[in-house]
Amino acid sequence: MEEMEKSIKEFEDEKKFIFECASFFGAFLKKNAMIAYNDSFNEYLDMLIKDEQAKEKEIRDDQKIEQMKQDKKTYNANKDIILDSIATENKDEILPIERIYEMRQKLCSLKHNGKSLKEALDGVISAKQRNHKVQM
């Protein structure tokens, strides 16, 4: 039982860090992108909520819906704090590129989700490199 509680805490801590990183990355892209930034993480959370709400009452998980709504609020609150800080201070001090690399490294080394995140991030980088070669 103690081991299961420990694992649950580890998963919750990882989830919190993943959301912090998503908020930070979203703010970074919003302030540094050369084209309009589309907050796909927010849209993804909306899609998950709508998908769960669309299920028949017998199989719909209202607790899961409320948790996802809370996750969305947390994500947006974190992102708003970062964006407010950027508005009042030097964005390079708030959002240094080195921090992006540090967060990516920490994400990829998470005990439970690190491998999946590394594969996803490596896949995005690989696809962008292939796309760049095709355009040249």
Tab-separated table of N, CA and C in Angstrom:
chain	number	residue	atom	x	y	z
A	1	MET	N	0.823	-1.190	0.000
A	1	MET	CA	0.000	0.000	0.000
A	1	MET	C	0.871	1.259	0.000
A	2	GLU	N	1.924	1.244	0.807
A	2	GLU	CA	2.827	2.391	0.889
A	2	GLU	C	3.512	2.644	-0.457
A	3	GLU	N	3.871	1.558	-1.134
A	3	GLU	CA	4.511	1.669	-2.453
A	3	GLU	C	3.552	2.296	-3.468
A	4	MET	N	2.277	1.919	-3.399
A	4	MET	CA	1.288	2.474	-4.318
A	4	MET	C	1.091	3.969	-4.046
A	5	GLU	N	1.033	4.361	-2.795
A	5	GLU	CA	0.896	5.776	-2.451
A	5	GLU	C	2.102	6.571	-2.928
A	6	LYS	N	3.280	5.963	-2.819
A	6	LYS	CA	4.504	6.608	-3.294
A	6	LYS	C	4.435	6.815	-4.808
A	7	SER	N	3.980	5.802	-5.531
A	7	SER	CA	3.857	5.906	-6.991
A	7	SER	C	2.841	6.971	-7.387
A	8	ILE	N	1.721	7.017	-6.684
A	8	ILE	CA	0.695	8.027	-6.972
A	8	ILE	C	1.277	9.426	-6.784
A	9	LYS	N	2.016	9.627	-5.698
A	9	LYS	CA	2.647	10.929	-5.441
A	9	LYS	C	3.644	11.265	-6.541
A	10	GLU	N	4.428	10.286	-6.982
A	10	GLU	CA	5.394	10.521	-8.061
A	10	GLU	C	4.685	10.943	-9.345
A	11	PHE	N	3.592	10.246	-9.678
A	11	PHE	CA	2.823	10.597	-10.877
A	11	PHE	C	2.234	12.004	-10.756
A	12	GLU	N	1.705	12.340	-9.585
A	12	GLU	CA	1.129	13.674	-9.383
A	12	GLU	C	2.196	14.756	-9.494
A	13	ASP	N	3.376	14.496	-8.925
A	13	ASP	CA	4.474	15.463	-9.014
A	13	ASP	C	4.925	15.644	-10.463
A	14	GLU	N	5.008	14.541	-11.203
A	14	GLU	CA	5.391	14.625	-12.611
A	14	GLU	C	4.350	15.410	-13.406
A	15	LYS	N	3.084	15.146	-13.132
A	15	LYS	CA	2.010	15.858	-13.836
A	15	LYS	C	2.117	17.354	-13.581
A	16	LYS	N	2.354	17.730	-12.336
A	16	LYS	CA	2.486	19.142	-11.982
A	16	LYS	C	3.648	19.773	-12.748
A	17	PHE	N	4.773	19.085	-12.812
A	17	PHE	CA	5.937	19.614	-13.526
A	17	PHE	C	5.667	19.713	-15.028
A	18	ILE	N	5.000	18.719	-15.589
A	18	ILE	CA	4.661	18.736	-17.018
A	18	ILE	C	3.776	19.945	-17.324
A	19	PHE	N	2.804	20.224	-16.470
A	19	PHE	CA	1.928	21.379	-16.677
A	19	PHE	C	2.702	22.685	-16.542
A	20	GLU	N	3.627	22.753	-15.585
A	20	GLU	CA	4.458	23.950	-15.441
A	20	GLU	C	5.272	24.180	-16.712
A	21	CYS	N	5.850	23.106	-17.233
A	21	CYS	CA	6.643	23.215	-18.463
A	21	CYS	C	5.770	23.629	-19.637
A	22	ALA	N	4.590	23.047	-19.744
A	22	ALA	CA	3.685	23.403	-20.839
A	22	ALA	C	3.325	24.886	-20.763
A	23	SER	N	3.068	25.386	-19.563
A	23	SER	CA	2.760	26.808	-19.387
A	23	SER	C	3.948	27.668	-19.797
A	24	PHE	N	5.125	27.275	-19.364
A	24	PHE	CA	6.343	28.018	-19.679
A	24	PHE	C	6.606	28.004	-21.182
A	25	PHE	N	6.497	26.822	-21.803
A	25	PHE	CA	6.731	26.715	-23.245
A	25	PHE	C	5.718	27.552	-24.019
A	26	GLY	N	4.460	27.509	-23.585
A	26	GLY	CA	3.429	28.299	-24.244
A	26	GLY	C	3.735	29.788	-24.168
A	27	ALA	N	4.141	30.244	-22.998
A	27	ALA	CA	4.490	31.657	-22.829
A	27	ALA	C	5.720	32.010	-23.659
A	28	PHE	N	6.698	31.120	-23.671
A	28	PHE	CA	7.915	31.345	-24.458
A	28	PHE	C	7.574	31.498	-25.940
A	29	LEU	N	6.756	30.586	-26.447
A	29	LEU	CA	6.385	30.647	-27.862
A	29	LEU	C	5.555	31.888	-28.174
A	30	LYS	N	4.664	32.224	-27.271
A	30	LYS	CA	3.816	33.401	-27.501
A	30	LYS	C	4.664	34.661	-27.624
A	31	LYS	N	5.710	34.756	-26.821
A	31	LYS	CA	6.552	35.953	-26.830
A	31	LYS	C	7.640	35.918	-27.900
A	32	ASN	N	8.025	34.747	-28.383
A	32	ASN	CA	9.163	34.647	-29.292
A	32	ASN	C	8.834	34.146	-30.691
A	33	ALA	N	7.624	33.673	-30.912
A	33	ALA	CA	7.277	33.107	-32.219
A	33	ALA	C	7.206	34.206	-33.277
A	34	MET	N	7.634	33.849	-34.486
A	34	MET	CA	7.600	34.802	-35.597
A	34	MET	C	6.210	34.851	-36.236
A	35	ILE	N	5.414	33.813	-35.992
A	35	ILE	CA	4.036	33.780	-36.471
A	35	ILE	C	3.123	33.634	-35.261
A	36	ALA	N	1.846	33.833	-35.440
A	36	ALA	CA	0.898	33.735	-34.326
A	36	ALA	C	0.994	32.361	-33.669
A	37	TYR	N	1.027	32.349	-32.361
A	37	TYR	CA	1.132	31.108	-31.593
A	37	TYR	C	-0.256	30.567	-31.293
A	38	ASN	N	-0.458	29.302	-31.598
A	38	ASN	CA	-1.719	28.620	-31.333
A	38	ASN	C	-1.527	27.759	-30.084
A	39	ASP	N	-2.272	28.032	-29.040
A	39	ASP	CA	-2.130	27.300	-27.780
A	39	ASP	C	-2.815	25.940	-27.894
A	40	SER	N	-2.140	24.992	-28.505
A	40	SER	CA	-2.744	23.683	-28.755
A	40	SER	C	-2.944	22.880	-27.472
A	41	PHE	N	-2.159	23.142	-26.435
A	41	PHE	CA	-2.339	22.412	-25.182
A	41	PHE	C	-3.700	22.751	-24.575
A	42	ASN	N	-4.063	24.016	-24.627
A	42	ASN	CA	-5.377	24.448	-24.140
A	42	ASN	C	-6.482	23.777	-24.954
A	43	GLU	N	-6.311	23.761	-26.263
A	43	GLU	CA	-7.292	23.118	-27.142
A	43	GLU	C	-7.371	21.616	-26.871
A	44	TYR	N	-6.232	21.006	-26.586
A	44	TYR	CA	-6.196	19.578	-26.283
A	44	TYR	C	-6.997	19.283	-25.012
A	45	LEU	N	-6.816	20.105	-23.995
A	45	LEU	CA	-7.581	19.921	-22.760
A	45	LEU	C	-9.075	20.099	-23.018
A	46	ASP	N	-9.437	21.093	-23.826
A	46	ASP	CA	-10.849	21.288	-24.183
A	46	ASP	C	-11.411	20.052	-24.878
A	47	MET	N	-10.626	19.475	-25.786
A	47	MET	CA	-11.069	18.290	-26.517
A	47	MET	C	-11.290	17.112	-25.564
A	48	LEU	N	-10.353	16.917	-24.625
A	48	LEU	CA	-10.499	15.824	-23.660
A	48	LEU	C	-11.754	16.005	-22.809
A	49	ILE	N	-12.003	17.225	-22.385
A	49	ILE	CA	-13.194	17.514	-21.573
A	49	ILE	C	-14.460	17.236	-22.371
A	50	LYS	N	-14.517	17.732	-23.595
A	50	LYS	CA	-15.702	17.527	-24.440
A	50	LYS	C	-15.917	16.050	-24.748
A	51	ASP	N	-14.825	15.324	-25.005
A	51	ASP	CA	-14.942	13.886	-25.283
A	51	ASP	C	-15.546	13.148	-24.098
A	52	GLU	N	-15.095	13.492	-22.902
A	52	GLU	CA	-15.620	12.828	-21.704
A	52	GLU	C	-17.071	13.235	-21.461
A	53	GLN	N	-17.399	14.497	-21.681
A	53	GLN	CA	-18.770	14.972	-21.490
A	53	GLN	C	-19.736	14.343	-22.490
A	54	ALA	N	-19.237	13.986	-23.664
A	54	ALA	CA	-20.092	13.418	-24.711
A	54	ALA	C	-20.448	11.954	-24.455
A	55	LYS	N	-19.770	11.321	-23.520
A	55	LYS	CA	-20.040	9.915	-23.227
A	55	LYS	C	-21.406	9.758	-22.569
A	56	GLU	N	-21.978	8.574	-22.738
A	56	GLU	CA	-23.244	8.253	-22.078
A	56	GLU	C	-23.075	8.390	-20.568
A	57	LYS	N	-24.130	8.778	-19.898
A	57	LYS	CA	-24.083	9.037	-18.454
A	57	LYS	C	-23.515	7.850	-17.662
A	58	GLU	N	-23.833	6.637	-18.105
A	58	GLU	CA	-23.393	5.443	-17.374
A	58	GLU	C	-21.871	5.281	-17.381
A	59	ILE	N	-21.219	5.744	-18.424
A	59	ILE	CA	-19.761	5.557	-18.514
A	59	ILE	C	-18.979	6.868	-18.377
A	60	ARG	N	-19.691	7.992	-18.324
A	60	ARG	CA	-19.028	9.293	-18.177
A	60	ARG	C	-18.446	9.402	-16.769
A	61	ASP	N	-17.257	9.942	-16.674
A	61	ASP	CA	-16.582	10.108	-15.391
A	61	ASP	C	-16.572	11.599	-15.030
A	62	ASP	N	-17.573	12.014	-14.246
A	62	ASP	CA	-17.700	13.428	-13.881
A	62	ASP	C	-16.517	13.919	-13.051
A	63	GLN	N	-15.949	13.024	-12.266
A	63	GLN	CA	-14.778	13.384	-11.470
A	63	GLN	C	-13.594	13.696	-12.391
A	64	LYS	N	-13.446	12.908	-13.431
A	64	LYS	CA	-12.380	13.125	-14.414
A	64	LYS	C	-12.584	14.459	-15.134
A	65	ILE	N	-13.828	14.767	-15.465
A	65	ILE	CA	-14.146	16.041	-16.130
A	65	ILE	C	-13.747	17.211	-15.230
A	66	GLU	N	-14.120	17.137	-13.962
A	66	GLU	CA	-13.779	18.214	-13.025
A	66	GLU	C	-12.270	18.342	-12.860
A	67	GLN	N	-11.567	17.204	-12.823
A	67	GLN	CA	-10.110	17.243	-12.693
A	67	GLN	C	-9.473	17.893	-13.922
A	68	MET	N	-9.983	17.557	-15.109
A	68	MET	CA	-9.440	18.157	-16.333
A	68	MET	C	-9.728	19.657	-16.383
A	69	LYS	N	-10.895	20.068	-15.907
A	69	LYS	CA	-11.210	21.500	-15.845
A	69	LYS	C	-10.255	22.211	-14.887
A	70	GLN	N	-9.971	21.562	-13.771
A	70	GLN	CA	-9.029	22.133	-12.806
A	70	GLN	C	-7.626	22.188	-13.405
A	71	ASP	N	-7.235	21.140	-14.132
A	71	ASP	CA	-5.930	21.124	-14.799
A	71	ASP	C	-5.813	22.291	-15.783
A	72	LYS	N	-6.880	22.550	-16.506
A	72	LYS	CA	-6.883	23.651	-17.476
A	72	LYS	C	-6.731	24.990	-16.751
A	73	LYS	N	-7.441	25.159	-15.637
A	73	LYS	CA	-7.316	26.398	-14.856
A	73	LYS	C	-5.883	26.576	-14.357
A	74	THR	N	-5.293	25.495	-13.862
A	74	THR	CA	-3.921	25.545	-13.361
A	74	THR	C	-2.958	25.926	-14.475
A	75	TYR	N	-3.111	25.286	-15.620
A	75	TYR	CA	-2.256	25.579	-16.775
A	75	TYR	C	-2.363	27.055	-17.155
A	76	ASN	N	-3.584	27.551	-17.284
A	76	ASN	CA	-3.786	28.948	-17.684
A	76	ASN	C	-3.286	29.925	-16.623
A	77	ALA	N	-3.469	29.589	-15.359
A	77	ALA	CA	-2.979	30.458	-14.288
A	77	ALA	C	-1.457	30.546	-14.332
A	78	ASN	N	-0.798	29.404	-14.500
A	78	ASN	CA	0.665	29.396	-14.593
A	78	ASN	C	1.136	30.223	-15.783
A	79	LYS	N	0.486	30.028	-16.919
A	79	LYS	CA	0.877	30.755	-18.130
A	79	LYS	C	0.647	32.255	-17.952
A	80	ASP	N	-0.470	32.630	-17.340
A	80	ASP	CA	-0.763	34.052	-17.113
A	80	ASP	C	0.271	34.704	-16.200
A	81	ILE	N	0.702	33.983	-15.177
A	81	ILE	CA	1.732	34.509	-14.274
A	81	ILE	C	3.013	34.782	-15.051
A	82	ILE	N	3.398	33.839	-15.899
A	82	ILE	CA	4.616	34.009	-16.698
A	82	ILE	C	4.460	35.188	-17.655
A	83	LEU	N	3.321	35.264	-18.343
A	83	LEU	CA	3.099	36.356	-19.300
A	83	LEU	C	3.057	37.715	-18.603
A	84	ASP	N	2.460	37.774	-17.409
A	84	ASP	CA	2.441	39.027	-16.648
A	84	ASP	C	3.856	39.441	-16.252
A	85	SER	N	4.668	38.468	-15.858
A	85	SER	CA	6.057	38.758	-15.501
A	85	SER	C	6.819	39.295	-16.702
A	86	ILE	N	6.563	38.711	-17.856
A	86	ILE	CA	7.237	39.147	-19.082
A	86	ILE	C	6.844	40.583	-19.418
A	87	ALA	N	5.576	40.897	-19.228
A	87	ALA	CA	5.079	42.232	-19.575
A	87	ALA	C	5.736	43.321	-18.732
A	88	THR	N	6.123	42.986	-17.508
A	88	THR	CA	6.686	43.994	-16.612
A	88	THR	C	8.204	43.944	-16.519
A	89	GLU	N	8.816	42.885	-17.063
A	89	GLU	CA	10.266	42.745	-16.969
A	89	GLU	C	10.842	42.383	-18.328
A	90	ASN	N	12.140	42.212	-18.358
A	90	ASN	CA	12.840	41.810	-19.575
A	90	ASN	C	12.536	40.349	-19.874
A	91	LYS	N	11.957	40.077	-21.053
A	91	LYS	CA	11.552	38.708	-21.382
A	91	LYS	C	12.734	37.751	-21.424
A	92	ASP	N	13.935	38.239	-21.769
A	92	ASP	CA	15.101	37.360	-21.831
A	92	ASP	C	15.537	36.899	-20.444
A	93	GLU	N	15.203	37.688	-19.420
A	93	GLU	CA	15.509	37.275	-18.055
A	93	GLU	C	14.489	36.261	-17.558
A	94	ILE	N	13.225	36.423	-17.962
A	94	ILE	CA	12.154	35.527	-17.529
A	94	ILE	C	12.180	34.222	-18.318
A	95	LEU	N	12.414	34.322	-19.626
A	95	LEU	CA	12.331	33.169	-20.519
A	95	LEU	C	13.654	32.899	-21.238
A	96	PRO	N	14.721	32.653	-20.506
A	96	PRO	CA	15.986	32.383	-21.203
A	96	PRO	C	15.912	31.049	-21.950
A	97	ILE	N	16.507	31.013	-23.132
A	97	ILE	CA	16.478	29.801	-23.945
A	97	ILE	C	17.113	28.623	-23.202
A	98	GLU	N	18.089	28.908	-22.357
A	98	GLU	CA	18.738	27.841	-21.585
A	98	GLU	C	17.731	27.113	-20.698
A	99	ARG	N	16.763	27.859	-20.207
A	99	ARG	CA	15.750	27.240	-19.331
A	99	ARG	C	14.898	26.241	-20.119
A	100	ILE	N	14.647	26.542	-21.390
A	100	ILE	CA	13.899	25.613	-22.243
A	100	ILE	C	14.644	24.288	-22.329
A	101	TYR	N	15.946	24.359	-22.578
A	101	TYR	CA	16.744	23.135	-22.694
A	101	TYR	C	16.810	22.377	-21.366
A	102	GLU	N	16.929	23.106	-20.268
A	102	GLU	CA	16.948	22.463	-18.947
A	102	GLU	C	15.628	21.743	-18.672
A	103	MET	N	14.519	22.406	-18.986
A	103	MET	CA	13.205	21.795	-18.754
A	103	MET	C	13.024	20.564	-19.633
A	104	ARG	N	13.454	20.654	-20.879
A	104	ARG	CA	13.345	19.509	-21.787
A	104	ARG	C	14.134	18.325	-21.227
A	105	GLN	N	15.348	18.601	-20.764
A	105	GLN	CA	16.180	17.534	-20.206
A	105	GLN	C	15.501	16.901	-18.989
A	106	LYS	N	14.949	17.738	-18.112
A	106	LYS	CA	14.282	17.215	-16.918
A	106	LYS	C	13.020	16.436	-17.297
A	107	LEU	N	12.259	16.943	-18.281
A	107	LEU	CA	11.068	16.221	-18.751
A	107	LEU	C	11.442	14.831	-19.255
A	108	CYS	N	12.507	14.760	-20.037
A	108	CYS	CA	12.921	13.484	-20.636
A	108	CYS	C	13.485	12.511	-19.608
A	109	SER	N	13.844	13.013	-18.432
A	109	SER	CA	14.403	12.128	-17.410
A	109	SER	C	13.409	11.791	-16.294
A	110	LEU	N	12.149	12.190	-16.450
A	110	LEU	CA	11.141	11.841	-15.446
A	110	LEU	C	11.011	10.323	-15.341
A	111	LYS	N	10.835	9.845	-14.135
A	111	LYS	CA	10.798	8.406	-13.869
A	111	LYS	C	9.692	7.682	-14.633
A	112	HIS	N	8.483	8.218	-14.622
A	112	HIS	CA	7.339	7.507	-15.195
A	112	HIS	C	6.994	7.949	-16.613
A	113	ASN	N	7.133	9.219	-16.907
A	113	ASN	CA	6.716	9.757	-18.204
A	113	ASN	C	7.872	10.183	-19.102
A	114	GLY	N	9.080	10.142	-18.589
A	114	GLY	CA	10.234	10.645	-19.326
A	114	GLY	C	10.467	9.987	-20.670
A	115	LYS	N	10.395	8.668	-20.713
A	115	LYS	CA	10.662	7.955	-21.964
A	115	LYS	C	9.650	8.352	-23.038
A	116	SER	N	8.381	8.399	-22.690
A	116	SER	CA	7.336	8.775	-23.653
A	116	SER	C	7.518	10.212	-24.124
A	117	LEU	N	7.838	11.104	-23.198
A	117	LEU	CA	8.044	12.503	-23.570
A	117	LEU	C	9.264	12.660	-24.471
A	118	LYS	N	10.329	11.927	-24.168
A	118	LYS	CA	11.534	11.986	-25.006
A	118	LYS	C	11.221	11.517	-26.418
A	119	GLU	N	10.498	10.406	-26.531
A	119	GLU	CA	10.135	9.894	-27.855
A	119	GLU	C	9.278	10.903	-28.613
A	120	ALA	N	8.337	11.533	-27.928
A	120	ALA	CA	7.469	12.522	-28.576
A	120	ALA	C	8.271	13.744	-29.016
A	121	LEU	N	9.119	14.256	-28.129
A	121	LEU	CA	9.919	15.433	-28.469
A	121	LEU	C	10.923	15.128	-29.570
A	122	ASP	N	11.552	13.964	-29.502
A	122	ASP	CA	12.491	13.567	-30.559
A	122	ASP	C	11.768	13.413	-31.888
A	123	GLY	N	10.542	12.917	-31.851
A	123	GLY	CA	9.750	12.772	-33.072
A	123	GLY	C	9.427	14.114	-33.698
A	124	VAL	N	9.107	15.105	-32.874
A	124	VAL	CA	8.815	16.453	-33.377
A	124	VAL	C	10.065	17.049	-34.007
A	125	ILE	N	11.189	16.913	-33.331
A	125	ILE	CA	12.449	17.458	-33.851
A	125	ILE	C	12.822	16.768	-35.153
A	126	SER	N	12.695	15.454	-35.190
A	126	SER	CA	13.019	14.690	-36.395
A	126	SER	C	12.136	15.109	-37.569
A	127	ALA	N	10.854	15.282	-37.329
A	127	ALA	CA	9.928	15.696	-38.391
A	127	ALA	C	10.275	17.089	-38.901
A	128	LYS	N	10.636	17.993	-37.995
A	128	LYS	CA	11.007	19.348	-38.410
A	128	LYS	C	12.292	19.322	-39.234
A	129	GLN	N	13.252	18.474	-38.847
A	129	GLN	CA	14.499	18.376	-39.607
A	129	GLN	C	14.236	17.825	-41.000
A	130	ARG	N	13.383	16.819	-41.104
A	130	ARG	CA	13.043	16.260	-42.422
A	130	ARG	C	12.338	17.309	-43.273
A	131	ASN	N	11.427	18.043	-42.673
A	131	ASN	CA	10.695	19.081	-43.388
A	131	ASN	C	11.641	20.175	-43.877
A	132	HIS	N	12.601	20.536	-43.037
A	132	HIS	CA	13.569	21.570	-43.397
A	132	HIS	C	14.423	21.115	-44.586
A	133	LYS	N	14.842	19.849	-44.598
A	133	LYS	CA	15.650	19.315	-45.697
A	133	LYS	C	14.865	19.317	-46.999
A	134	VAL	N	13.577	18.998	-46.932
A	134	VAL	CA	12.729	18.965	-48.126
A	134	VAL	C	12.596	20.364	-48.715
A	135	GLN	N	12.505	21.373	-47.868
A	135	GLN	CA	12.333	22.748	-48.333
A	135	GLN	C	13.603	23.313	-48.954
A	136	MET	N	14.745	22.746	-48.633
A	136	MET	CA	16.018	23.260	-49.158
A	136	MET	C	16.265	22.795	-50.535
